[in-house]
PDB file of C-alpha atoms and ligand atoms in Angstrom:
ATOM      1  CA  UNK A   1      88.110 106.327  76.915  1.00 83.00           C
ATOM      2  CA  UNK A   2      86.716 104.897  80.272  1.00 95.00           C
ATOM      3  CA  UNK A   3      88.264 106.077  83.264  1.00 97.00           C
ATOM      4  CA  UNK A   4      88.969 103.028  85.585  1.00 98.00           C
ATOM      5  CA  UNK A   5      87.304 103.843  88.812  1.00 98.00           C
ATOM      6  CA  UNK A   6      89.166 102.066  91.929  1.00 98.00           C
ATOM      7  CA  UNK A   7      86.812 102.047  95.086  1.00 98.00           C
ATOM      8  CA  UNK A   8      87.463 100.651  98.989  1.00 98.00           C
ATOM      9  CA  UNK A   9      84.464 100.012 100.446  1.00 98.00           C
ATOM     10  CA  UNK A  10      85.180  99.921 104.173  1.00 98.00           C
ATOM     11  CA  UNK A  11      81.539  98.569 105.244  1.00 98.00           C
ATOM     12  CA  UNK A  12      81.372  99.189 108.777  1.00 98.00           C
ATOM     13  CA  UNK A  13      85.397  99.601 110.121  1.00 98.00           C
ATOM     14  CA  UNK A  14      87.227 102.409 110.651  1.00 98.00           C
ATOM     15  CA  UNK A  15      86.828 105.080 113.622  1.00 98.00           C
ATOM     16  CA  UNK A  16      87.921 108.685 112.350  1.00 98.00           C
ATOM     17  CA  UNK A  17      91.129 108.177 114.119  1.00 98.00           C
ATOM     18  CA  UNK A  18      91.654 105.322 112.703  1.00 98.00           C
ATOM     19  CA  UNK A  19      90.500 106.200 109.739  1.00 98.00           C
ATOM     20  CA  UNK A  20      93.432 108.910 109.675  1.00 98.00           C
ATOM     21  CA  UNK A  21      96.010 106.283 110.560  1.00 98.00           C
ATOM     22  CA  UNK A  22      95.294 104.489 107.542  1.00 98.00           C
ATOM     23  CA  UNK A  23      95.656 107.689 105.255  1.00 98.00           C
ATOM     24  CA  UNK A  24      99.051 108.794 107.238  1.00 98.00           C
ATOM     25  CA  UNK A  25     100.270 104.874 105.263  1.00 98.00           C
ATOM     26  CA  UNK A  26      98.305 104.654 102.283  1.00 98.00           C
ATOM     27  CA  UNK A  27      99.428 108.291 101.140  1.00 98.00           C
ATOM     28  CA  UNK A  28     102.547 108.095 100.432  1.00 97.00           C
ATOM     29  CA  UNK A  29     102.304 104.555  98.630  1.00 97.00           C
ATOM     30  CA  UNK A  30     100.628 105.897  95.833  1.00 97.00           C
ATOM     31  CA  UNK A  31     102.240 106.166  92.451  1.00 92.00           C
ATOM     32  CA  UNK A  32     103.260 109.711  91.604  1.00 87.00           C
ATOM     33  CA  UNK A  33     100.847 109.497  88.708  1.00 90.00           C
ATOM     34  CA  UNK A  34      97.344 108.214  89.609  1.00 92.00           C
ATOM     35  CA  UNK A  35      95.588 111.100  87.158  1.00 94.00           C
ATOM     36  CA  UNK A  36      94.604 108.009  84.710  1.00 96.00           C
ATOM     37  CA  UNK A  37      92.458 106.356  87.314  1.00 97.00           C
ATOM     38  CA  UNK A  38      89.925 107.435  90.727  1.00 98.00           C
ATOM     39  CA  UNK A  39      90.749 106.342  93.698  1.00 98.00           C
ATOM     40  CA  UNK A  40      87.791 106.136  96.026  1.00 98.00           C
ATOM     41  CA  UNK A  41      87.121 105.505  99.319  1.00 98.00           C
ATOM     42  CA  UNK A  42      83.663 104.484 100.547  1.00 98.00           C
ATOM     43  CA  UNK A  43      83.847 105.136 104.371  1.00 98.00           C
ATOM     44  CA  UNK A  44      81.393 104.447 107.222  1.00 98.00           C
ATOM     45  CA  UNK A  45      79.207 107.857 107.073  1.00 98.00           C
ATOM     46  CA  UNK A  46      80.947 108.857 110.367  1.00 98.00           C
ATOM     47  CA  UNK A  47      84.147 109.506 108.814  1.00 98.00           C
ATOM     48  CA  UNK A  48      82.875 111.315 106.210  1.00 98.00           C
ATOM     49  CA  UNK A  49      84.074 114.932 107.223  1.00 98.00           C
ATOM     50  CA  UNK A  50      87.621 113.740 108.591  1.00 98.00           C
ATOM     51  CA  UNK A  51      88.588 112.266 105.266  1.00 98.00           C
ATOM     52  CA  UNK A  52      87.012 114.855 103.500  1.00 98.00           C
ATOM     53  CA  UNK A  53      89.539 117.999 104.817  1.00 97.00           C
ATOM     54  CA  UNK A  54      92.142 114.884 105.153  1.00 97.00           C
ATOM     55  CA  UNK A  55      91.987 114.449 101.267  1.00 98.00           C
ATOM     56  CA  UNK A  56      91.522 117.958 100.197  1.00 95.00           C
ATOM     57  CA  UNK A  57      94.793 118.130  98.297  1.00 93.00           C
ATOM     58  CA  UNK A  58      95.229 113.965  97.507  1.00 96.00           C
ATOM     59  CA  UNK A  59      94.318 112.507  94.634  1.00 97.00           C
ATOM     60  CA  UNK A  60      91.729 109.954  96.612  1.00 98.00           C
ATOM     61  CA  UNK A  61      88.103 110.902  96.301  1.00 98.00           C
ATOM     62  CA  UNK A  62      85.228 110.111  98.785  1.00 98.00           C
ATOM     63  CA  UNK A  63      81.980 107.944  98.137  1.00 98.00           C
ATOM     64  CA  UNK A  64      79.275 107.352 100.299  1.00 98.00           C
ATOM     65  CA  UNK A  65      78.264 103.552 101.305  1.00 98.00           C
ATOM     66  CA  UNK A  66      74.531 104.471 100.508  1.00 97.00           C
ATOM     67  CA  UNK A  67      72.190 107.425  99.715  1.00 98.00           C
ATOM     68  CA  UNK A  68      68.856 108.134 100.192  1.00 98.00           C
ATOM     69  CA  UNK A  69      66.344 109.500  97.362  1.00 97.00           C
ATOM     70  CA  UNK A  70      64.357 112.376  99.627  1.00 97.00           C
ATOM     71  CA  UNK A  71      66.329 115.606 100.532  1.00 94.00           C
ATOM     72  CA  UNK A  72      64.880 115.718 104.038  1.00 96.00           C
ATOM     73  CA  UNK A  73      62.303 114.530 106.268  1.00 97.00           C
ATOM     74  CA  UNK A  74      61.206 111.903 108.409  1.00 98.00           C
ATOM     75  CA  UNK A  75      63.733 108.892 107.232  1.00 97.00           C
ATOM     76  CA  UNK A  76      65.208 108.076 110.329  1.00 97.00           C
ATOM     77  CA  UNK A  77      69.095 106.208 109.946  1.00 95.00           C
ATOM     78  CA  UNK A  78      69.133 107.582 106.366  1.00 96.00           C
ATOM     79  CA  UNK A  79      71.319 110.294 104.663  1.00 98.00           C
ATOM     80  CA  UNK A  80      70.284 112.901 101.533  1.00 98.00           C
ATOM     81  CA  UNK A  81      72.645 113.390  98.726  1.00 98.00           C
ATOM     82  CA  UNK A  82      72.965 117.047 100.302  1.00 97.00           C
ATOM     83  CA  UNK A  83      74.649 115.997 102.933  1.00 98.00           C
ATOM     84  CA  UNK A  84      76.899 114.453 101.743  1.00 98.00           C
ATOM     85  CA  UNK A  85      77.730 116.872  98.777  1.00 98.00           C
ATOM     86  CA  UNK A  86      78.607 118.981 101.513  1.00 97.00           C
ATOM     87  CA  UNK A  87      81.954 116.930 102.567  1.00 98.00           C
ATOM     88  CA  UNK A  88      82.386 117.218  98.670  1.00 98.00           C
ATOM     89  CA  UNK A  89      81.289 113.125  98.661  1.00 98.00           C
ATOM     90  CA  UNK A  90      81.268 112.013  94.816  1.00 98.00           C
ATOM     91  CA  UNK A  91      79.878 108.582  94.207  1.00 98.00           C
ATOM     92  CA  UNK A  92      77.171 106.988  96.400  1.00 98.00           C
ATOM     93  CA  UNK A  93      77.472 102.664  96.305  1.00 98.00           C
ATOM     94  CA  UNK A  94      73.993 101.875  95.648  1.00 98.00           C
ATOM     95  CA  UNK A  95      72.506  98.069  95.813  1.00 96.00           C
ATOM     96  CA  UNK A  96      75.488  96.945  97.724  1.00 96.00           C
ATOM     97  CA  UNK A  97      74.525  92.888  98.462  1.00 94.00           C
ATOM     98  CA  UNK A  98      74.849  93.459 102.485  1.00 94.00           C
ATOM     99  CA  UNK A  99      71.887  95.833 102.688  1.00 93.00           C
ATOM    100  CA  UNK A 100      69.879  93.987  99.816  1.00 92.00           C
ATOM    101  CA  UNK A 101      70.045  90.485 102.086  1.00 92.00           C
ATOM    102  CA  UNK A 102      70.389  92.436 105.701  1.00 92.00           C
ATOM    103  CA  UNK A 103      67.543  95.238 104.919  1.00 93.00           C
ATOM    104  CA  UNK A 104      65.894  93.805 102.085  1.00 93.00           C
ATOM    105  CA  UNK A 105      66.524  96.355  99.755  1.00 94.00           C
ATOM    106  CA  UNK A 106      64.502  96.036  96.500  1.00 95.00           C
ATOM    107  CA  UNK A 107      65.904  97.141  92.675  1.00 95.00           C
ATOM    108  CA  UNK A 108      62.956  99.851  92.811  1.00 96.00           C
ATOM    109  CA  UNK A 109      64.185 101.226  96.101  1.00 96.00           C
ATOM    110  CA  UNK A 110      67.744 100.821  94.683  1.00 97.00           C
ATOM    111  CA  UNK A 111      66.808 102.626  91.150  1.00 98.00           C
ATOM    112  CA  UNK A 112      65.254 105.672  93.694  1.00 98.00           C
ATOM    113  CA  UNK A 113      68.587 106.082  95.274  1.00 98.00           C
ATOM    114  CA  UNK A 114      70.127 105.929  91.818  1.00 98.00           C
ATOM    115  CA  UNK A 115      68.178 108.272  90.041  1.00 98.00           C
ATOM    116  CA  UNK A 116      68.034 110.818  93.444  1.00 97.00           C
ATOM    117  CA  UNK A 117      72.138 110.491  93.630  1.00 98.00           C
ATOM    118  CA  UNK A 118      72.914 111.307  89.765  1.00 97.00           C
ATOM    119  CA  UNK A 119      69.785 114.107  89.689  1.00 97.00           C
ATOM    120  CA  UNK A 120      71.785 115.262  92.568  1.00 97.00           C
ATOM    121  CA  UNK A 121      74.972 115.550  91.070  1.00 98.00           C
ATOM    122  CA  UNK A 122      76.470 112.129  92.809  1.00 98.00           C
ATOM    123  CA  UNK A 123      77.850 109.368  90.672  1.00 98.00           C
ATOM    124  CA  UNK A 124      75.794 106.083  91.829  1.00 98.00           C
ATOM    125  CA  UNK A 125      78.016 102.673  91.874  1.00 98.00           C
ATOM    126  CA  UNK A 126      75.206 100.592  91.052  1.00 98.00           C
ATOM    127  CA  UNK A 127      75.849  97.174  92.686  1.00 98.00           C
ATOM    128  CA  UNK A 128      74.397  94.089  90.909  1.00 98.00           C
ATOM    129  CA  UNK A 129      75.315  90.365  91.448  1.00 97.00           C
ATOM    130  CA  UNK A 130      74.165  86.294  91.780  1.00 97.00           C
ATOM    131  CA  UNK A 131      74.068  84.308  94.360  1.00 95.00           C
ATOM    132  CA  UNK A 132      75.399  81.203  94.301  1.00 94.00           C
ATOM    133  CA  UNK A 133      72.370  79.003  94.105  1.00 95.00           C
ATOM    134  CA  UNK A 134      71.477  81.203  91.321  1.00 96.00           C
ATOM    135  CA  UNK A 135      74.951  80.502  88.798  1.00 96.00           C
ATOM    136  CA  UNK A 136      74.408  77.044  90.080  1.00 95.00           C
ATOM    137  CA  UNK A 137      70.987  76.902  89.098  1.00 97.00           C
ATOM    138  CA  UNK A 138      71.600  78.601  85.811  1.00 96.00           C
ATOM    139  CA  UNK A 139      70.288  81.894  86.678  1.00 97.00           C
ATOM    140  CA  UNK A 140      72.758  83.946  87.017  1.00 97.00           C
ATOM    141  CA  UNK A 141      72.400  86.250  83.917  1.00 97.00           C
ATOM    142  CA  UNK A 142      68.919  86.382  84.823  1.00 97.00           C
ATOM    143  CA  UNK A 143      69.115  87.701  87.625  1.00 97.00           C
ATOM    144  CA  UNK A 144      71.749  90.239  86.907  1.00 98.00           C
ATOM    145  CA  UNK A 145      69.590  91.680  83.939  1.00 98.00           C
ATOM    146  CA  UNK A 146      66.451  92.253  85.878  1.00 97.00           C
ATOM    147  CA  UNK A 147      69.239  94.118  88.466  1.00 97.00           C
ATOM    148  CA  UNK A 148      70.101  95.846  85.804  1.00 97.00           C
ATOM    149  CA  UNK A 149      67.221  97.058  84.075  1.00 97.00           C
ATOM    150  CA  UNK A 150      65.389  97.654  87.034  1.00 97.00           C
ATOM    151  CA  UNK A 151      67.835  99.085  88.750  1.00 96.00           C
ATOM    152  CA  UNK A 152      68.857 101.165  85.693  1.00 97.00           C
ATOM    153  CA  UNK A 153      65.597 102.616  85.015  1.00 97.00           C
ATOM    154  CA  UNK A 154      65.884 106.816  84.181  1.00 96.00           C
ATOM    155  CA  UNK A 155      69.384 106.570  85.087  1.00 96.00           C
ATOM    156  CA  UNK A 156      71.926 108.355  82.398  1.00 95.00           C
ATOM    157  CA  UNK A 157      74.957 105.916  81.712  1.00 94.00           C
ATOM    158  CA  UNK A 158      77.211 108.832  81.574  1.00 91.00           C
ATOM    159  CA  UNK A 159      77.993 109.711  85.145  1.00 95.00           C
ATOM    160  CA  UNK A 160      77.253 105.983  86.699  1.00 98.00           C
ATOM    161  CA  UNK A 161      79.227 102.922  87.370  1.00 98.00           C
ATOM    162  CA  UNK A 162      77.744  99.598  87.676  1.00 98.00           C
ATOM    163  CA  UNK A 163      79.752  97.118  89.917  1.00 98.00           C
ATOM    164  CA  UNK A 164      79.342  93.327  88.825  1.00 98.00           C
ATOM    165  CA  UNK A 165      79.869  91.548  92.407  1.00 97.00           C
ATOM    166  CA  UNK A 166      78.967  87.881  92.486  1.00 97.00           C
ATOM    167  CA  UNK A 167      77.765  87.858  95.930  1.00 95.00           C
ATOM    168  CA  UNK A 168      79.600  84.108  96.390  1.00 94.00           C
ATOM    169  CA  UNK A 169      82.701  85.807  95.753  1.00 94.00           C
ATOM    170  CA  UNK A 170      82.263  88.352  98.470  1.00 93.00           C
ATOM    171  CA  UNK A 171      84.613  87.952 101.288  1.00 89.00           C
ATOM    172  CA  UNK A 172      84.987  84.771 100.706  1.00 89.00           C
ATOM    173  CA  UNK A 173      88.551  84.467  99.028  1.00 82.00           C
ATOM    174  CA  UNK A 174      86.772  82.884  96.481  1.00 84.00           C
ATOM    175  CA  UNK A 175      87.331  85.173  93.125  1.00 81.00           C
ATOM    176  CA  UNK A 176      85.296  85.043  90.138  1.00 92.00           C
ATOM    177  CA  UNK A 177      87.314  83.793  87.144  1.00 94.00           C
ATOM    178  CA  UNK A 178      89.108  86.749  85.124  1.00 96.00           C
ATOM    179  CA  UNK A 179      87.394  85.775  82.061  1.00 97.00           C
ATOM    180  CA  UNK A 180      84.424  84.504  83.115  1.00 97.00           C
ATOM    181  CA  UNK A 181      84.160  88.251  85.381  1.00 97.00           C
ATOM    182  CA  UNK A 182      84.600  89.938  81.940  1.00 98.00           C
ATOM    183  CA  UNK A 183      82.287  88.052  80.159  1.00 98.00           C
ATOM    184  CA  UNK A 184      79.143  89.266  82.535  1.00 98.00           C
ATOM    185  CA  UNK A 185      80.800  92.499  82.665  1.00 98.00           C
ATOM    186  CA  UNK A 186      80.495  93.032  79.101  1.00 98.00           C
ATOM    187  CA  UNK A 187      76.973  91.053  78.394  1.00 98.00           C
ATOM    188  CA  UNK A 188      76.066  94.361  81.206  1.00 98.00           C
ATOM    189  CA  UNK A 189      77.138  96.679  78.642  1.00 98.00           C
ATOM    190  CA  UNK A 190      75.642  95.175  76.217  1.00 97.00           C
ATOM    191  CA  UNK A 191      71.903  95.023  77.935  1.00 97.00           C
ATOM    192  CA  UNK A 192      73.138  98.673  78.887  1.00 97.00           C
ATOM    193  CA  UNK A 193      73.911  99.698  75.486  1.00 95.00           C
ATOM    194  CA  UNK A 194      77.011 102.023  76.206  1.00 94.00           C
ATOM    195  CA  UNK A 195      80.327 101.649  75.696  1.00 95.00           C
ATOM    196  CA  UNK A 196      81.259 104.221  77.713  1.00 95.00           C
ATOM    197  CA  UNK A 197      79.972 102.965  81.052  1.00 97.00           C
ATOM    198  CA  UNK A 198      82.162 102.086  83.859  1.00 98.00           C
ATOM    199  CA  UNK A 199      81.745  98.927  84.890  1.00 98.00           C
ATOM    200  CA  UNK A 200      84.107  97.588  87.891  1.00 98.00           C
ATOM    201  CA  UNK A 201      83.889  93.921  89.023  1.00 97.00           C
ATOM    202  CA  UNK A 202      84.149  93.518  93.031  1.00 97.00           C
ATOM    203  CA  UNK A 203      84.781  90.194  95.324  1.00 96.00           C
ATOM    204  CA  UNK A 204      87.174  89.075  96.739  1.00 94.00           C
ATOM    205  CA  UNK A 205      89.983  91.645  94.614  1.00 96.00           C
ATOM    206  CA  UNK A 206      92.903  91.759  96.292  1.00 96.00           C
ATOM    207  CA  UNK A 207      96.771  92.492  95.161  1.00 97.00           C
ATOM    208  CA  UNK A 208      97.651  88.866  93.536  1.00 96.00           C
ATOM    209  CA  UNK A 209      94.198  89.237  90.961  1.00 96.00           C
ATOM    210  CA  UNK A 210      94.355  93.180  90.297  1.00 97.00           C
ATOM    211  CA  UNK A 211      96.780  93.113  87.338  1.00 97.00           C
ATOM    212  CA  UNK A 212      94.938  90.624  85.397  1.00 97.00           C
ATOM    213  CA  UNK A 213      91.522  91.882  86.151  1.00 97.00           C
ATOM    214  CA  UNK A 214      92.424  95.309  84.996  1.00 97.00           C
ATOM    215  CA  UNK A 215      93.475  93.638  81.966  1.00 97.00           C
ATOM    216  CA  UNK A 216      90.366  92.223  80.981  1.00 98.00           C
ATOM    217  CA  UNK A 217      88.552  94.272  78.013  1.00 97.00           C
ATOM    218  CA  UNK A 218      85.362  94.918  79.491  1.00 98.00           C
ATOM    219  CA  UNK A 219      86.737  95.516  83.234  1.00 98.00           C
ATOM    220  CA  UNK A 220      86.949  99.031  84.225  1.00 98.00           C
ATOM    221  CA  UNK A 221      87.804  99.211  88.178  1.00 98.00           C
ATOM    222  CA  UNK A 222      86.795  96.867  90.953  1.00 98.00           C
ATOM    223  CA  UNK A 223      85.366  97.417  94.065  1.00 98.00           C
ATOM    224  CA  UNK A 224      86.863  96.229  96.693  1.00 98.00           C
ATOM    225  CA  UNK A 225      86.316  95.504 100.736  1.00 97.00           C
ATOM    226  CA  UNK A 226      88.831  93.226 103.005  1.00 97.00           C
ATOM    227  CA  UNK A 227      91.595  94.043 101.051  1.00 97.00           C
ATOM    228  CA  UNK A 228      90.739  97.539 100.930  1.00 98.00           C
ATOM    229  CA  UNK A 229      91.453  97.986 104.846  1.00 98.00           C
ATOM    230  CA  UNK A 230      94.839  98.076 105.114  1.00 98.00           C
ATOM    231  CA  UNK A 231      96.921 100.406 103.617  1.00 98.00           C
ATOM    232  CA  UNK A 232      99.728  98.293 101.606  1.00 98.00           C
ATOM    233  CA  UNK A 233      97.094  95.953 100.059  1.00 98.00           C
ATOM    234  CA  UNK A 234      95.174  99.080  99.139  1.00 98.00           C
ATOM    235  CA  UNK A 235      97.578 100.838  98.047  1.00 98.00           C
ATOM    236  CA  UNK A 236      99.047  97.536  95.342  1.00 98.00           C
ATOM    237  CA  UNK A 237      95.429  97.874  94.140  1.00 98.00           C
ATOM    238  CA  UNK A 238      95.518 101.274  93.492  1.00 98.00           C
ATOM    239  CA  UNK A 239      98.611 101.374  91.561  1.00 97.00           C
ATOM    240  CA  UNK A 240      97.522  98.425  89.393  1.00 97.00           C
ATOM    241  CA  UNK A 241      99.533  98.450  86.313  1.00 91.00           C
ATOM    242  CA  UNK A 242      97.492  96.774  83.204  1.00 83.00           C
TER     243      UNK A 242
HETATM  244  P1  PGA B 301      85.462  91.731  99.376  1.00 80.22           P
HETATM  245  O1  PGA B 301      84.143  92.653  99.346  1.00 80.22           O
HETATM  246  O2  PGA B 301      86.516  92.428  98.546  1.00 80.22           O
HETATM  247  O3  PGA B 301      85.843  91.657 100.822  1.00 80.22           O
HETATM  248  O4  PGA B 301      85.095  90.416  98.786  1.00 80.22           O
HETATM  249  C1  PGA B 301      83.719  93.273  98.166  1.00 80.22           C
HETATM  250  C2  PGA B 301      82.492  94.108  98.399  1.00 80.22           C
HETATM  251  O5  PGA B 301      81.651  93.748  99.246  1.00 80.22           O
HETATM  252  O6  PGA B 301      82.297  95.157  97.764  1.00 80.22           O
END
């Protein structure tokens, strides 16, 4: 039975005080019953620690927006899985398309984050994805496997969730096809060879495609970003009802 994992990813927006506003509305929208799902936040790491004694007693659990593989030293900008176990952080978005295109981020330096998070006791959301020139080009599986395998490398499939995000379809309004979603999402578990593994689809989710996605066989939580940022929207998501 796979667990559907629902995660915000709030890229770089939200102040702690804002940050609090948005958990004063989003609170109270959720069902009564969410214990058949996680509901995740990914905040900037600066409102880590608010959220974290915000949420102590809600069902909404924290994830980081990246994670380094060292414990300590000389890495400047970057944050150890330590630290954020402390504010009792439980996933750690790994591979996320921004920092791959922005900071170049390779699948090896992606798989070291992965395999540092889970050794560390953090579940990694292990982002993978196309570009559009890719699909158009015919590449898109491709690509996605080598994201995968590389990026997969050492890494147990029991605590990990791979997020299928065609990068075209990120904040662009532009939403991947239910079925066409599902389809990559389960030719990942098959090159994965688990049917246990979480796999959520992300882009461009927002209340109007939630119901259907969850639907899908193979789809097991999405990822989400613009429509994660206000409360209501969030909050529709959350209490998706396949
Ligand atoms: P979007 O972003 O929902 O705004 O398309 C998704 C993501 O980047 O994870």
């Amino acid at each position: 039975m796979r667990k559907p994992v629902i995660a915000g990813n709030w890229k770089m927006h939200m102040t702690c005080s804002q940050a609090k506003e948005f958990m004063d509305s989003f609170l109270p929208l959720l069902s009564m019953n969410t214990d058949d799902r996680h509901i995740v936040i990914a905040p900037p790491f600066t409102a880590i620690s608010t959220l974290s004694s915000l949420l102590q007693d809600s069902p909404v659990e924290l994830s980081s927006q990246n994670v380094h593989w060292e414990e300590k030293g000389a890495f400047t900008a970057e944050v150890s899985p330590e630290m954020l176990l402390e504010h009792q952080v439980k996933f750690a978005i790994v591979g996320h398309s921004e920092p791959r295109k922005y900071f170049s981020e390779s699948d090896e330096q992606i798989n070291r984050r992965a395999v540092s998070a889970q050794k560390n006791g953090l579940i990694p959301i292990v982002c993978v994805g196309e570009t559009d020139e890719q699909r158009e080009k015919g590449e898109a599986e491709r690509v996605i496997r080598r994201q995968v395998e590389q990026g997969l490398e050492g890494i147990s499939t029991s605590h990990l969730v791979v997020a299928y995000e065609p990068i075209w379809a990120i904040g662009t309004g532009k939403t991947c096809e239910s079925e066409e979603a599902n389809r990559i999402c389960s030719l990942i578990r098959e090159w994965v060879g688990s049917d246990d593994l979480i796999i959520q689809y992300g882009g461009s989710v927002k209340p109007a495609n939630i119901d259907e996605l969850m639907r899908m066989s193979d789809i097991d939580g999405v990822l989400v970003g613009g429509a994660s940022l206000e409360p209501q929207s969030f909050a529709r998501i959350a209490n998706f009802q396949a």
